[in-house]
XYZ file of C-alpha atoms in Angstrom:
580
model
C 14.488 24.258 39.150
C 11.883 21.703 40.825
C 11.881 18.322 38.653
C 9.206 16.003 39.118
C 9.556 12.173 37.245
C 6.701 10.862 36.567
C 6.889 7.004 36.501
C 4.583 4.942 34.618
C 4.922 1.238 35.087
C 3.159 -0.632 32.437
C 2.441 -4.165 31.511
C 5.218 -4.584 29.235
C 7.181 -1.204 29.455
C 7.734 1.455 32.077
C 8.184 5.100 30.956
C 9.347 7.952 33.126
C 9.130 11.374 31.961
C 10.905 14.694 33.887
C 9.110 18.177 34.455
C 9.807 21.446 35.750
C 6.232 23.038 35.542
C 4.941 23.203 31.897
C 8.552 22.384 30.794
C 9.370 18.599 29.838
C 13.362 17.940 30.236
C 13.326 14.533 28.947
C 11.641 11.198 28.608
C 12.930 7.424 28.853
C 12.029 3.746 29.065
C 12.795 -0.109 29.208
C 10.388 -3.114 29.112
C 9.096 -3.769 32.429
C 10.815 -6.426 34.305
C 8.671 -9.077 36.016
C 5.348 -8.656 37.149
C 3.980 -4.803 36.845
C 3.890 -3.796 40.413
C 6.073 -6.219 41.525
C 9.792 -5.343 43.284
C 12.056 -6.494 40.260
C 9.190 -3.858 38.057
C 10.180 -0.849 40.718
C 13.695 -1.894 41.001
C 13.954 -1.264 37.142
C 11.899 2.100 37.447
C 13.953 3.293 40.148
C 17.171 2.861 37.962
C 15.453 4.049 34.831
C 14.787 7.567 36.687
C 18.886 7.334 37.455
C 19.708 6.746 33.948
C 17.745 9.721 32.891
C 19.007 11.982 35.320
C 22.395 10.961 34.318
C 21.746 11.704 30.874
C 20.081 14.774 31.511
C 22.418 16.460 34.039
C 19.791 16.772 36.280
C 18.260 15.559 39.963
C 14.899 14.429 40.561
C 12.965 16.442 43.744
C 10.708 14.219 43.689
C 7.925 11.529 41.110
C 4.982 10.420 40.957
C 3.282 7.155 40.549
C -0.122 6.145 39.847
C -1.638 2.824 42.199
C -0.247 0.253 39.903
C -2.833 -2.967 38.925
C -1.864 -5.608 36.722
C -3.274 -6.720 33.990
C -3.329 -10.674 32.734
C -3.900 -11.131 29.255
C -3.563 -14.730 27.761
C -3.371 -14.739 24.420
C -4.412 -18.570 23.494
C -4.387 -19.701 19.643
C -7.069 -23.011 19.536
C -6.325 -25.061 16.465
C -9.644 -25.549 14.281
C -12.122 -28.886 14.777
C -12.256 -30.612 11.369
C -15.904 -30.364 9.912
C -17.767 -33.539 10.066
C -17.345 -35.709 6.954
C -18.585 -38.783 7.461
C -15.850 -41.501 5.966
C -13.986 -38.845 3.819
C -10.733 -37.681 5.355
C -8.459 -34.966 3.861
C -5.410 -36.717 3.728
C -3.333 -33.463 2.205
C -3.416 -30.126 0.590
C -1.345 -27.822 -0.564
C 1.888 -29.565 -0.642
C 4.883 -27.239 -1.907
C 6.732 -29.669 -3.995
C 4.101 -32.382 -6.070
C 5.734 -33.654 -8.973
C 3.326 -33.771 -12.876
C -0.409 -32.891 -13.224
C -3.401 -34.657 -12.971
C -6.472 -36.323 -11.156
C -6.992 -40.232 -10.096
C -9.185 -41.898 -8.007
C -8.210 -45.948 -6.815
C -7.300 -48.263 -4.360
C -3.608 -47.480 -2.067
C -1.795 -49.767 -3.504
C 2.018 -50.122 -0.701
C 5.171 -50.216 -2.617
C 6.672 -52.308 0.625
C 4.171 -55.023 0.462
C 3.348 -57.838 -2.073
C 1.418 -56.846 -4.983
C -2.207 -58.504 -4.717
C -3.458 -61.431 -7.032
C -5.953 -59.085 -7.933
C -3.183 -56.915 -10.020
C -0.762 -59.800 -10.945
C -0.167 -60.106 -14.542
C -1.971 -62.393 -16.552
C -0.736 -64.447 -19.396
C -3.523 -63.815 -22.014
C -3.512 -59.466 -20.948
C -3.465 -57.120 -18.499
C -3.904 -57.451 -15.134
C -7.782 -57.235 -14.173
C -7.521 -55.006 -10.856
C -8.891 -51.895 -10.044
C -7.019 -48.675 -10.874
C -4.098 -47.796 -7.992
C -2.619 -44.955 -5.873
C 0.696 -45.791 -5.207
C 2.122 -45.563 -1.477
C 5.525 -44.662 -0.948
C 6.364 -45.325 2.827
C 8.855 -42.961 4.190
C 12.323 -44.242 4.047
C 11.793 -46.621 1.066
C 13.889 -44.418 -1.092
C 13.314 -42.412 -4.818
C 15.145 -44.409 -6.479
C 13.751 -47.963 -5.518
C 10.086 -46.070 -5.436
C 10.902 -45.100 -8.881
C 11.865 -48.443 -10.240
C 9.314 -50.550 -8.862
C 7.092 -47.918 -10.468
C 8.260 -48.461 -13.453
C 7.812 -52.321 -13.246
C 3.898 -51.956 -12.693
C 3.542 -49.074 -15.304
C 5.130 -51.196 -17.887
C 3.497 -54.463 -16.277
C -0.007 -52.457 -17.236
C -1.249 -52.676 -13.395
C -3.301 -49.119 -13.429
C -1.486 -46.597 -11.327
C -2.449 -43.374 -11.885
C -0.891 -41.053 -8.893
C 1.600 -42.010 -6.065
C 1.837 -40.855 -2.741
C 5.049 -40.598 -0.636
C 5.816 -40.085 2.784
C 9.103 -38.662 2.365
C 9.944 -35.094 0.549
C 11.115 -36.781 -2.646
C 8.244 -36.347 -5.112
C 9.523 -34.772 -7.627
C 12.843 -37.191 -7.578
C 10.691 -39.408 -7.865
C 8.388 -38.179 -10.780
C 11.772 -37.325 -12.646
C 12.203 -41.414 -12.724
C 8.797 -42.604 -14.043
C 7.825 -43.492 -17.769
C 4.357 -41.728 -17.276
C 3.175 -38.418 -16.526
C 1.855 -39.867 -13.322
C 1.211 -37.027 -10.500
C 2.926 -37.494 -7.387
C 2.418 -35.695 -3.798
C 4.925 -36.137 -0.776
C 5.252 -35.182 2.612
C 1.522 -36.886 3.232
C 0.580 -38.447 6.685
C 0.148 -41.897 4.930
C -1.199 -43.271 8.697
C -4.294 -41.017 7.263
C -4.602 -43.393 4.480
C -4.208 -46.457 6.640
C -7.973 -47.864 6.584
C -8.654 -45.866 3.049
C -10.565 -48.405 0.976
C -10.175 -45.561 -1.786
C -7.656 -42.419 -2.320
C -8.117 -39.654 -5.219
C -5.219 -36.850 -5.832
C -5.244 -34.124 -7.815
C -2.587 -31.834 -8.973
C -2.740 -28.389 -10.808
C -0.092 -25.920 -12.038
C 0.949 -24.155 -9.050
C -2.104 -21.405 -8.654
C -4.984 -23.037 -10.594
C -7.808 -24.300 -8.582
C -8.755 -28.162 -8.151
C -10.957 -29.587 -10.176
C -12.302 -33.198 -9.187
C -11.870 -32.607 -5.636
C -13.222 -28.562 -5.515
C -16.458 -30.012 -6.894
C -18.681 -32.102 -4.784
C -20.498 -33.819 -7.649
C -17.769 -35.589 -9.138
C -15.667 -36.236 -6.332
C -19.414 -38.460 -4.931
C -19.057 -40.089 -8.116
C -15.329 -40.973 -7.969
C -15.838 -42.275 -4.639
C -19.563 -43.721 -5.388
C -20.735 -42.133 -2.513
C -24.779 -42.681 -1.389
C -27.266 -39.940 -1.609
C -27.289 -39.628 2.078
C -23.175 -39.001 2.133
C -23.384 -36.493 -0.942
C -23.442 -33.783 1.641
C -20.209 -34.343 3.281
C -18.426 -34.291 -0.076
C -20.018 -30.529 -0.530
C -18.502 -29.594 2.833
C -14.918 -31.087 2.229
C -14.876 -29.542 -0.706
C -15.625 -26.339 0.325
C -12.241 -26.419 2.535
C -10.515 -27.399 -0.775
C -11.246 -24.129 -2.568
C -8.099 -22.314 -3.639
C -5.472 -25.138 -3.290
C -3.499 -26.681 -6.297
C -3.256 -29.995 -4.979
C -4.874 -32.439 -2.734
C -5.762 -36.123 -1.777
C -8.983 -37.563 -0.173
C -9.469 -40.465 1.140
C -12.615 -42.562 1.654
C -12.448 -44.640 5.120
C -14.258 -47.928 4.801
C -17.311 -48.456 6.241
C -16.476 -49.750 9.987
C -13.849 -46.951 10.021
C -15.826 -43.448 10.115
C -13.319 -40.576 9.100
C -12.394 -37.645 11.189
C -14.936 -35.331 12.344
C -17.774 -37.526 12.687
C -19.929 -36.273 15.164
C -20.449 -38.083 18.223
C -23.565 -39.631 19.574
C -25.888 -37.001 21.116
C -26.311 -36.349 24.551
C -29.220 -34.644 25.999
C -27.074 -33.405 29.486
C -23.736 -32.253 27.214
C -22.356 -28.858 27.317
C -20.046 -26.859 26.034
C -16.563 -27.883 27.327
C -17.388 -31.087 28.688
C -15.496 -32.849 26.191
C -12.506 -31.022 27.379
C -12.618 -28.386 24.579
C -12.486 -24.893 25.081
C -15.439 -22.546 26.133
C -16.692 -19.189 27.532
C -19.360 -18.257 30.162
C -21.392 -15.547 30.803
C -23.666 -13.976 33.310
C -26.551 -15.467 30.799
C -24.948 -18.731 28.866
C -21.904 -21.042 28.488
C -21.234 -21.606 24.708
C -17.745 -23.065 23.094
C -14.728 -21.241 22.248
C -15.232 -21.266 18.283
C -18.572 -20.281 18.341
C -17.820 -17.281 20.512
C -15.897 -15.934 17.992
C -18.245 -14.178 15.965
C -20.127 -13.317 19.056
C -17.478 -11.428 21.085
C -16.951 -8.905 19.135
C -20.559 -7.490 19.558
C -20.795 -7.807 23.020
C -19.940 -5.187 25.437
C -16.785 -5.009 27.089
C -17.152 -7.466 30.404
C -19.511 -9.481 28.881
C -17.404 -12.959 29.038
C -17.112 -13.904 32.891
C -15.166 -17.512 32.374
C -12.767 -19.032 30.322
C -12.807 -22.275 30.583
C -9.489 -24.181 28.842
C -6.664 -25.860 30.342
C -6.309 -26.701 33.376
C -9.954 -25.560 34.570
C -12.457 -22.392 34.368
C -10.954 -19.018 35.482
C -12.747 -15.818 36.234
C -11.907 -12.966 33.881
C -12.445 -9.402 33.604
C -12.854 -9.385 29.610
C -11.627 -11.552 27.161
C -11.910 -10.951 23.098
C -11.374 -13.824 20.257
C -10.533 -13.713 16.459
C -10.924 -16.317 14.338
C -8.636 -16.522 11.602
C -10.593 -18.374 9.286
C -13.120 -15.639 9.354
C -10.406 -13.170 8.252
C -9.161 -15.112 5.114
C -12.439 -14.690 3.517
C -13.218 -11.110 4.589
C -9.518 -10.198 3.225
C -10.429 -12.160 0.268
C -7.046 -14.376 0.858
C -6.856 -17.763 -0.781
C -7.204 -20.270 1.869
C -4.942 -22.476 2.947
C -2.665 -19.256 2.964
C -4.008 -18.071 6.813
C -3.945 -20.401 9.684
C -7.720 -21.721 11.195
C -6.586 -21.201 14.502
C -8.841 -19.332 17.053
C -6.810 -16.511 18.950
C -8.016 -15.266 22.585
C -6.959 -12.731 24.676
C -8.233 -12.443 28.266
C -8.135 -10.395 30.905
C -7.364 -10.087 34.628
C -6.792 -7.035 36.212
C -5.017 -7.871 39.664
C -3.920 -5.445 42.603
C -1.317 -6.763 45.455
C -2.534 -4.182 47.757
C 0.822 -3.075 47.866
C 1.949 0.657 48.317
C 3.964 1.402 45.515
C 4.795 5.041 45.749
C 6.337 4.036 49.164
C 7.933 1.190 47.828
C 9.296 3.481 44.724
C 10.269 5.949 47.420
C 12.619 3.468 49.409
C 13.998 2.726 46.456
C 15.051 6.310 44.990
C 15.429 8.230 48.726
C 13.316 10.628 47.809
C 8.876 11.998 47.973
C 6.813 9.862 46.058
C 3.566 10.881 45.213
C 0.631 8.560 44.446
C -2.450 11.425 43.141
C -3.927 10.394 39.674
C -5.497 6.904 38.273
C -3.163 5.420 35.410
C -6.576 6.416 32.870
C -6.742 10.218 34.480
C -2.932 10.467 34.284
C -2.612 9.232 30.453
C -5.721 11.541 29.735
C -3.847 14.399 31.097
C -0.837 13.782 29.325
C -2.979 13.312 26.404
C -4.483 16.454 26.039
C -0.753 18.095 26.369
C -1.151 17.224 21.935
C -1.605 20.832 20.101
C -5.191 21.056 18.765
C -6.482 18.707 21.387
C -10.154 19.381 22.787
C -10.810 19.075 26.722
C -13.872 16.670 26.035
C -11.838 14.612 23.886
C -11.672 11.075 24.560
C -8.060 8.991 24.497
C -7.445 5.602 23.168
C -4.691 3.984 25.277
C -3.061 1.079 22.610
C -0.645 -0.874 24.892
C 0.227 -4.734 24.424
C -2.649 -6.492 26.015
C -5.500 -4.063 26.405
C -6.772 -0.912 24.604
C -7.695 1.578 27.270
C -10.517 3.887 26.015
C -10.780 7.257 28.620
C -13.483 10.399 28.150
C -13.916 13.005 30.531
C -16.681 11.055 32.424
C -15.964 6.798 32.157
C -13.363 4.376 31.131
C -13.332 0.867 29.199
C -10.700 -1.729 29.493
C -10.674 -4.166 26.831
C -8.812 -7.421 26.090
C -6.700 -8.036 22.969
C -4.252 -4.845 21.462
C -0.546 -5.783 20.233
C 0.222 -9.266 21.327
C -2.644 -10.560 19.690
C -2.054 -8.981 16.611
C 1.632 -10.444 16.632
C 0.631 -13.563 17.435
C -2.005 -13.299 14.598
C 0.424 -12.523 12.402
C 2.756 -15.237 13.587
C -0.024 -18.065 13.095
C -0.651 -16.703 9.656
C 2.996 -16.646 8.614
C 4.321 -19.768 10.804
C 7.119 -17.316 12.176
C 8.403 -16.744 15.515
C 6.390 -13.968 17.761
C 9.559 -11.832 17.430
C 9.931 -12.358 13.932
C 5.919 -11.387 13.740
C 6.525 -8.125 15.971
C 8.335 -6.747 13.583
C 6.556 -7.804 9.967
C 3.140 -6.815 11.834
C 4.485 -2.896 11.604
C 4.301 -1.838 8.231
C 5.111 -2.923 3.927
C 7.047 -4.921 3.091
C 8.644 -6.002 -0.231
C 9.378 -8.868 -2.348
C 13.166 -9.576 -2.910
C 13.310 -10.660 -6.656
C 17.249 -11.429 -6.607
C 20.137 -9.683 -5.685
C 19.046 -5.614 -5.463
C 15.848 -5.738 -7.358
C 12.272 -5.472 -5.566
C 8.558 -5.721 -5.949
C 6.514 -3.229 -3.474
C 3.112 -3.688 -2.528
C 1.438 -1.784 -5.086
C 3.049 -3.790 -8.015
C 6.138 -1.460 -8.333
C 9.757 -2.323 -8.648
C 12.905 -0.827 -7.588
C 16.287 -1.416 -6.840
C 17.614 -2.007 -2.957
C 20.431 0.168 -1.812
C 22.725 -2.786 -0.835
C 22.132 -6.446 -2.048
C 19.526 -8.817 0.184
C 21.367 -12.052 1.172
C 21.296 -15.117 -1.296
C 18.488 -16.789 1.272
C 16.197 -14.148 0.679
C 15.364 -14.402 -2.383
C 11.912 -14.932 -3.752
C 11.002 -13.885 -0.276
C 8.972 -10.887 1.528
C 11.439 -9.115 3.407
C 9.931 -6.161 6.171
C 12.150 -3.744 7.979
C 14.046 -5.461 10.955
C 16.300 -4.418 13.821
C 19.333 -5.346 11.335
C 17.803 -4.674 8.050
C 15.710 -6.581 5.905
C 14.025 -9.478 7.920
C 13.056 -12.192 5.266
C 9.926 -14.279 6.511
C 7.345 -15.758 3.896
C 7.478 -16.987 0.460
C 4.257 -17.753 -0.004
C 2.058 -14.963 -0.242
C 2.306 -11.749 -2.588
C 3.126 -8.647 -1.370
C -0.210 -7.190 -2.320
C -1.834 -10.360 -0.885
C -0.347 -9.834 2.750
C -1.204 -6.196 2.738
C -4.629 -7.380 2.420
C -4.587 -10.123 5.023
C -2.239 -7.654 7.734
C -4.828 -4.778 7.258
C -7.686 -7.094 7.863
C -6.158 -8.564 11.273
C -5.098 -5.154 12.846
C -9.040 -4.313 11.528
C -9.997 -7.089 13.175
C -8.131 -6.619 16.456
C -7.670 -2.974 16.624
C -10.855 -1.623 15.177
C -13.325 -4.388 15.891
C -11.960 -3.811 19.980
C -12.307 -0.198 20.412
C -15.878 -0.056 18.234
C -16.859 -2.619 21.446
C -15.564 -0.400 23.447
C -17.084 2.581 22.380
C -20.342 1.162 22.786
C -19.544 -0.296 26.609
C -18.915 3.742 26.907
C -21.514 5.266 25.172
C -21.172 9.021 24.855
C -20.174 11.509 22.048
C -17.394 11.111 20.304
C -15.984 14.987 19.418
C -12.432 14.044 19.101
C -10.421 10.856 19.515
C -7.069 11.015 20.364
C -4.019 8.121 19.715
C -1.178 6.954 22.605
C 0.486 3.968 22.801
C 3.183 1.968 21.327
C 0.875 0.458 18.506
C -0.394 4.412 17.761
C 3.045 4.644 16.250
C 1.975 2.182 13.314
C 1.799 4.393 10.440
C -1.257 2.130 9.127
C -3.297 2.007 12.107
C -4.905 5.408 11.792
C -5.971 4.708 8.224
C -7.729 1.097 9.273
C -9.398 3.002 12.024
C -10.928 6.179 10.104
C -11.844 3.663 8.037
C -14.318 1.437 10.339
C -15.373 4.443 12.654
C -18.348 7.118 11.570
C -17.114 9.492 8.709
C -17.431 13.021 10.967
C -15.326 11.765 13.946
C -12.182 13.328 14.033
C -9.041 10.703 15.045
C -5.526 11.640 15.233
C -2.543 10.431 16.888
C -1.523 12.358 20.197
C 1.535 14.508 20.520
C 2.406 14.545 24.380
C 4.268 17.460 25.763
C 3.203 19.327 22.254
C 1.772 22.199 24.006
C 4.763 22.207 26.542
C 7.968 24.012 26.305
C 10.777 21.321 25.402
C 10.750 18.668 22.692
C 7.462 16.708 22.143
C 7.384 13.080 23.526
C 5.012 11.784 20.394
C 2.737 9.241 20.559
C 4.440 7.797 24.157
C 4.368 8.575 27.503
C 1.048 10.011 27.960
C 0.804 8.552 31.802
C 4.218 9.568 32.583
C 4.047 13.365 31.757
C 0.230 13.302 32.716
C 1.542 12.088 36.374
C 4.270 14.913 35.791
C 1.607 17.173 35.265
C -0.608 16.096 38.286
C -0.935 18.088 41.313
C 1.047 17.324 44.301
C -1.047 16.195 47.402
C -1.314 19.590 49.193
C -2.696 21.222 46.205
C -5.114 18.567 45.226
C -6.932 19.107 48.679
């Protein structure tokens, strides 16, 4: 018996699969340590072919390794720019905890500072001033909030909505004698230099009213014809939410967004933003986004963010704005951040099948490309066609491979989990792990909603913290991570990101490659996502036939599924003397 390893170090694991002939012993791996290519990355390979030959009872005569090139992918997540809205500023929206219902429009009237003459009482009525928003600075406490409160409710000054800096708004609503509606946790340095403040608070999932509609939120803040238009454009960012305050800025104090004075020599990135170059323009970050995807692979030449421009191979952006309409979500519920993935492909000009050979004492073999050895593992799948052509899904690129060309695109699993993980406000490795598959709502103690509206029972009670919560399948069992979003709602927004990253990628792809497409065949650690198949038959042509490779299927031995294509394809390859 002659076994041959083939060793596949990857970007962020390193698989090693054992052959005799047509005969696959065995297959292993670990997540690459350090740089791919680098010592501590071979060191780890070297004792992952140990391990398996340990487990397997058997000795390695000798592996194979393809040249090894790493690949650099930055995945970058660029908050959103506010719209320009002349003196309006969104103060808040969305708060989780408001206390009452209702909509007012007045002047901030601070709790911590003397009331002005213009509200003190008067002995022959009320007081004269204008109607009031109370401010609640953080730290003033509920209960002194709520009893000067009281004083100017039953003093008659106007106060129709308080604000509060703290999280105690609905302590503090508890206390009042009025119905008055109150939101916390504001940034009340937002309403410093507010000549005017209106809030408005629904039942929890009914839309605003007064400050969703551009019309009457100009006339609550008397706006001028010429500012009409930036009260259509707040309010368009308003749709969806159940609570919100405005404020208008007085007029030496323009509010956030503005835009600045023109300049005839300014270009994209100049002010220090983000921005993208290619061979023909240089255009900003943002409006890439709905660019990128169209262009071919290799298109974008420079990203420019940071600490300066740097030359890149391909780089691919989502924006997550874009996908909260498309998946119909209600906004507010996805981040607006920008995500971008670049890529570098960098070679040491090491030799790393001597390097590998030091390190196990034994022939190693350098004969196949990391593409031609994955393809040839590939078509190992039962029913696969020899002009098919493999999609590699790894963590930073997907690798597309036909008999006759390659692609290497940017952006494949870590941008989807850190999609996910803007969207959700969860850890990446909370994110790598809710990105897989459903998940459920925990309703309390064993009970469950799915995602298609059905209910069940768990077979062991979900922890007291988890209730009300989605829950996903974790390395220990049910991992808890958002509360607010349905379960049918985050199917729809986790199918439309790995759309957007997965399928919008490889249909770029597929164009940089041109060609036929008779067959398309599945490897890679995201291949093993039982929903990815679906989202791509989905967004490719109708008569293309996509399935997910099983390696070794056609070999004697146990399949390897949808891994290890490059290792058993380097398995596979011919050793020197035969390739000549």
């Amino acid at each position: 018996m002659t076994v041959i390893a083939g060793v596949d170090v990857g970007n962020a694991t390193t698989e090693v699969a054992f052959l005799d002939g047509d005969r696959l012993l065995g297959v292993d791996r670990v997540p690459t340590r350090g740089r791919k290519g680098s010592p501590d990355s071979l060191r780890a390979a070297a004792a992952l072919v140990r391990r398996l030959e340990r487990r397997l009872g058997c000795r390695v005569a000798q592996a194979r390794v393809a040249p090894l090139r790493a690949v650099d992918t930055m995945t970058l997540a660029i908050p959103a720019v506010p719209p320009a809205t002349g003196r309006l500023r969104l103060v808040a929206a969305g708060v989780a905890t408001p206390g009452g219902a209702g909509a007012w429009a007045g002047v901030p009237l601070w709790l911590d500072r003397p009331l002005p003459p213009a509200w003190e009482s008067r002995h022959d009525g009320p007081p004269a001033g204008s109607p009031a928003v109370a401010v609640v600075p953080a730290g003033f406490g509920y209960a002194r909030a709520a009893e000067r409160l009281r004083a100017l409710l039953a003093a008659g000054v106007p106060v129709g909505a308080v604000l509060t800096g703290g999280d105690e708004g609905v302590l503090i609503f508890n206390r009042l004698s009025a119905p008055v509606p109150v939101i916390d946790q504001v940034d009340l340095a937002a309403v410093v230099g507010c000549d005017l403040v209106a809030v408005e608070v629904r039942p929890p999932g009914d839309p605003l009213i007064l400050l969703a509609d551009p019309v009457a939120l100009a006339a609550a803040f008397s706006l001028p014809t010429g500012e009409a238009g930036d009260a259509a454009v707040l309010c368009r960012t308003l749709v969806d939410f159940s609570n919100a305050v405005v404020g208008r800025a007085a007029p030496d104090r323009p509010g956030p967004g503005a835009e600045p004075s023109p300049r005839c020599d300014h270009r994209p990135g100049d002010d220090g933003g983000p921005w993208v170059g290619t061979a023909q323009e240089r255009l900003t970050l943002r409006s890439a986004c709905a660019l990128v995807p169209g262009w071919p692979v290799g298109a974008v030449r420079t990203l420019g963010a940071g600490d300066g421009p740097v030359e890149v191979d391909d780089l691919f952006a989502l924006d997550l704005a874009e996908v909260a309409d498309t998946a119909t979500a209600r906004r507010g519920r996805l981040g607006s951040a920008a995500l971008v993935a670049s890529l570098r492909r960098m070679t040491d000009g090491a030799d790393h099948a001597a390097m590998l050979a030091d390190l196990l004492g034994l022939p190693v073999h350098g004969v196949l490309s990391e593409p031609a050895a994955a393809r040839l593992g590939t078509l190992t799948t039962p029913g696969a066609r020899p002009d098919a052509v493999v999609v590699d899904l790894g963590a930073g690129t997907v690798d597309v491979i036909a008999p006759d060309g390659e692609v290497v695109a940017a952006g494949a699993g870590d941008l989807l989990t850190t999609a996910v993980a803007e969207t959700l406000r969860v850890p990446r490795a909370a994110a790598d792990w809710v990105k897989r598959g459903p998940c459920l709502r925990v309703d309390g103690g064993q009970r469950f909603e799915a995602e298609d509206g059905s209910r069940g029972f768990l077979d062991r009670p979900a922890p007291a913290a988890a209730t009300g919560m989605l829950a996903a399948a974790g390395p220990a069992g049910l991992l808890p991570f958002d509360r607010e979003h349905s379960p049918a709602e985050w199917r729809a927004i986790r199918l439309r990101l790995k759309e957007a990253v997965f399928a919008a990628n490889l249909r770029r792809a597929l164009r940089t490659l041109g060609g036929p497409l008779p067959q398309m065949l599945l490897v890679g650690g995201p291949a093993g996502d039982d929903e990815l198949l679906g989202v791509l038959l989905r967004s490719l042509p109708g008569d293309v036939p996509v399935g997910r490779a099983s390696v070794g299927g056609t070999l004697e031995g146990p399949p390897a599924g949808h891994r290890y294509a490059a290792a058993v394809g380097l398995g596979l390859s011919a050793p020197p003397e035969a390739a000549q």
